PDB file of C-alpha atoms in Angstrom:
ATOM      1  CA  MET A  61     125.171 110.138  87.668  1.00  0.00           C
ATOM      2  CA  LYS A  62     124.855 108.728  91.312  1.00  0.00           C
ATOM      3  CA  THR A  63     121.435 106.709  91.999  1.00  0.00           C
ATOM      4  CA  GLN A  64     120.986 109.420  94.379  1.00  0.00           C
ATOM      5  CA  ASP A  65     120.812 111.671  91.485  1.00  0.00           C
ATOM      6  CA  ILE A  66     118.576 109.845  89.131  1.00  0.00           C
ATOM      7  CA  LEU A  67     116.082 108.439  91.940  1.00  0.00           C
ATOM      8  CA  PRO A  68     114.634 111.699  92.947  1.00  0.00           C
ATOM      9  CA  VAL A  69     113.510 112.515  89.307  1.00  0.00           C
ATOM     10  CA  VAL A  70     112.582 108.792  88.616  1.00  0.00           C
ATOM     11  CA  LEU A  71     110.420 109.083  91.821  1.00  0.00           C
ATOM     12  CA  SER A  72     108.902 112.407  90.674  1.00  0.00           C
ATOM     13  CA  ILE A  73     107.924 110.963  87.280  1.00  0.00           C
ATOM     14  CA  MET A  74     106.028 107.923  88.800  1.00  0.00           C
ATOM     15  CA  VAL A  75     104.234 109.919  91.259  1.00  0.00           C
ATOM     16  CA  ILE A  76     103.094 112.424  88.788  1.00  0.00           C
ATOM     17  CA  ILE A  77     101.872 109.534  86.664  1.00  0.00           C
ATOM     18  CA  LEU A  78     100.255 107.846  89.685  1.00  0.00           C
ATOM     19  CA  VAL A  79      98.501 111.163  90.641  1.00  0.00           C
ATOM     20  CA  ALA A  80      97.117 111.611  86.726  1.00  0.00           C
ATOM     21  CA  VAL A  81      95.793 107.863  87.391  1.00  0.00           C
ATOM     22  CA  LEU A  82      94.304 107.993  90.738  1.00  0.00           C
ATOM     23  CA  GLU A  83      92.755 111.272  90.093  1.00  0.00           C
ATOM     24  CA  LYS A  84      90.046 109.466  87.791  1.00  0.00           C
ATOM     25  CA  GLN A  85      89.528 107.062  90.407  1.00  0.00           C
ATOM     26  CA  SER A  86      89.678 108.580  93.861  1.00  0.00           C
ATOM     27  CA  LYS A  87      90.601 112.488  94.776  1.00  0.00           C
ATOM     28  CA  LEU A  88      91.714 111.027  98.122  1.00  0.00           C
ATOM     29  CA  PHE A  89      94.194 108.518  96.671  1.00  0.00           C
ATOM     30  CA  ALA A  90      95.639 110.948  94.370  1.00  0.00           C
ATOM     31  CA  ALA A  91      96.024 113.533  97.085  1.00  0.00           C
ATOM     32  CA  LEU A  92      97.567 110.524  99.170  1.00  0.00           C
ATOM     33  CA  ALA A  93     100.165 109.852  96.276  1.00  0.00           C
ATOM     34  CA  ALA A  94     100.805 113.459  95.966  1.00  0.00           C
ATOM     35  CA  THR A  95     101.685 114.111  99.611  1.00  0.00           C
ATOM     36  CA  MET A  96     103.445 110.821 100.331  1.00  0.00           C
ATOM     37  CA  PRO A  97     107.260 111.534 101.803  1.00  0.00           C
ATOM     38  CA  LEU A  98     109.405 110.745  98.935  1.00  0.00           C
ATOM     39  CA  ALA A  99     111.947 113.400  99.213  1.00  0.00           C
ATOM     40  CA  THR A 100     112.178 112.871 103.013  1.00  0.00           C
ATOM     41  CA  PRO A 101     113.737 109.728 102.668  1.00  0.00           C
ATOM     42  CA  LEU A 102     115.849 110.351 100.062  1.00  0.00           C
ATOM     43  CA  ALA A 103     117.149 113.457 101.989  1.00  0.00           C
ATOM     44  CA  LEU A 104     117.545 111.216 104.960  1.00  0.00           C
ATOM     45  CA  TRP A 105     119.452 108.901 103.375  1.00  0.00           C
ATOM     46  CA  ILE A 106     121.783 111.642 101.827  1.00  0.00           C
ATOM     47  CA  VAL A 107     122.467 113.400 105.226  1.00  0.00           C
ATOM     48  CA  TYR A 108     122.956 109.713 107.247  1.00  0.00           C
ATOM     49  CA  SER A 109     125.309 108.597 104.401  1.00  0.00           C
ATOM     50  CA  SER A 110     127.392 112.102 104.073  1.00  0.00           C
ATOM     51  CA  ASN A 111     127.689 112.019 108.249  1.00  0.00           C
ATOM     52  CA  ALA A 112     128.574 108.233 108.657  1.00  0.00           C
ATOM     53  CA  GLY A 113     125.492 107.562 110.031  1.00  0.00           C
ATOM     54  CA  ASP A 114     126.146 110.209 113.069  1.00  0.00           C
ATOM     55  CA  LYS A 115     122.946 110.049 115.092  1.00  0.00           C
ATOM     56  CA  ALA A 116     123.109 113.547 116.377  1.00  0.00           C
ATOM     57  CA  ALA A 117     123.495 114.916 112.489  1.00  0.00           C
ATOM     58  CA  VAL A 118     120.477 112.687 111.442  1.00  0.00           C
ATOM     59  CA  SER A 119     118.708 113.564 114.571  1.00  0.00           C
ATOM     60  CA  GLN A 120     119.171 117.228 114.243  1.00  0.00           C
ATOM     61  CA  PHE A 121     118.034 116.960 110.406  1.00  0.00           C
ATOM     62  CA  SER A 122     114.845 115.205 111.472  1.00  0.00           C
ATOM     63  CA  LEU A 123     113.722 117.798 113.652  1.00  0.00           C
ATOM     64  CA  SER A 124     114.362 120.376 110.690  1.00  0.00           C
ATOM     65  CA  LEU A 125     112.113 117.934 108.879  1.00  0.00           C
ATOM     66  CA  LEU A 126     109.314 118.082 111.023  1.00  0.00           C
ATOM     67  CA  LEU A 127     109.623 121.805 111.738  1.00  0.00           C
ATOM     68  CA  GLY A 128     109.494 122.153 108.035  1.00  0.00           C
ATOM     69  CA  ILE A 129     106.129 120.767 107.955  1.00  0.00           C
ATOM     70  CA  VAL A 130     104.668 123.983 109.158  1.00  0.00           C
ATOM     71  CA  PRO A 131     105.270 126.369 106.610  1.00  0.00           C
ATOM     72  CA  THR A 132     104.184 123.684 104.169  1.00  0.00           C
ATOM     73  CA  ALA A 133     100.966 122.827 105.863  1.00  0.00           C
ATOM     74  CA  ALA A 134     100.456 127.058 105.986  1.00  0.00           C
ATOM     75  CA  PHE A 135     100.706 126.610 102.315  1.00  0.00           C
ATOM     76  CA  LEU A 136      98.198 124.085 101.661  1.00  0.00           C
ATOM     77  CA  VAL A 137      95.759 125.855 103.960  1.00  0.00           C
ATOM     78  CA  THR A 138      96.143 128.764 101.592  1.00  0.00           C
ATOM     79  CA  VAL A 139      95.778 127.252  98.478  1.00  0.00           C
ATOM     80  CA  TRP A 140      92.668 125.273  99.981  1.00  0.00           C
ATOM     81  CA  LEU A 141      91.280 128.698 101.055  1.00  0.00           C
ATOM     82  CA  ALA A 142      92.228 130.334  97.668  1.00  0.00           C
ATOM     83  CA  ALA A 143      90.815 127.615  95.903  1.00  0.00           C
ATOM     84  CA  ARG A 144      87.230 127.860  98.116  1.00  0.00           C
ATOM     85  CA  SER A 145      87.300 131.595  97.080  1.00  0.00           C
ATOM     86  CA  GLY A 146      87.278 130.893  93.309  1.00  0.00           C
ATOM     87  CA  MET A 147      90.931 132.051  92.275  1.00  0.00           C
ATOM     88  CA  LYS A 148      92.421 130.695  89.341  1.00  0.00           C
ATOM     89  CA  LEU A 149      95.474 128.269  89.534  1.00  0.00           C
ATOM     90  CA  ALA A 150      98.388 130.282  89.061  1.00  0.00           C
ATOM     91  CA  PRO A 151      97.640 133.197  91.752  1.00  0.00           C
ATOM     92  CA  MET A 152      96.303 130.442  94.119  1.00  0.00           C
ATOM     93  CA  ILE A 153      99.726 128.748  93.779  1.00  0.00           C
ATOM     94  CA  LEU A 154     101.420 131.940  94.144  1.00  0.00           C
ATOM     95  CA  THR A 155      99.764 133.321  97.176  1.00  0.00           C
ATOM     96  CA  GLY A 156     100.113 129.838  98.787  1.00  0.00           C
ATOM     97  CA  TYR A 157     104.146 130.253  97.955  1.00  0.00           C
ATOM     98  CA  GLY A 158     103.914 133.281  99.668  1.00  0.00           C
ATOM     99  CA  VAL A 159     103.002 132.341 102.765  1.00  0.00           C
ATOM    100  CA  TRP A 160     105.017 129.483 102.730  1.00  0.00           C
ATOM    101  CA  ALA A 161     107.953 131.761 102.279  1.00  0.00           C
ATOM    102  CA  VAL A 162     106.892 133.758 105.129  1.00  0.00           C
ATOM    103  CA  GLY A 163     106.119 130.958 107.283  1.00  0.00           C
ATOM    104  CA  ALA A 164     109.826 129.802 106.557  1.00  0.00           C
ATOM    105  CA  ILE A 165     111.401 132.982 107.163  1.00  0.00           C
ATOM    106  CA  ILE A 166     109.347 133.348 110.667  1.00  0.00           C
ATOM    107  CA  LEU A 167     110.480 129.477 111.187  1.00  0.00           C
ATOM    108  CA  TYR A 168     114.419 130.694 110.370  1.00  0.00           C
ATOM    109  CA  PHE A 169     113.877 133.596 112.985  1.00  0.00           C
ATOM    110  CA  LEU A 170     112.483 131.211 115.508  1.00  0.00           C
ATOM    111  CA  ARG A 171     114.961 128.641 115.011  1.00  0.00           C
ATOM    112  CA  ASN A 172     117.989 131.238 115.610  1.00  0.00           C
ATOM    113  CA  ALA A 173     116.153 132.898 118.355  1.00  0.00           C
ATOM    114  CA  PHE A 174     115.823 129.527 120.005  1.00  0.00           C
ATOM    115  CA  GLY A 175     119.108 128.538 119.331  1.00  0.00           C
ATOM    116  CA  ILE A 176     117.586 125.476 117.445  1.00  0.00           C
ATOM    117  CA  ARG A 177     120.386 123.781 115.021  1.00  0.00           C
TER     118      ARG A 177
END
């Protein structure tokens, strides 16, 4: 196995453990650990490596990452509102993913409509 295959799994396990430990001490630090950008640098590394450091490819991918935050933010707002309304965990997460999916589809069509690749 390659490092780029193993590293995300190891980092994910470390973050889960970190969140479990920090949650007892500080909800804020646990949330920061849960939302810190781990997959993003790994994805950038993969795109950079597979494109021989081509700045245009990395720039386009970086824009896609930035735009991808919008549906993710919608997911988080939805989960927050669902939690405030008293929803149980599974419906709360499913609702969040539903909103994320709608946002991702809208983003896809807007990107095509405006010619953003």
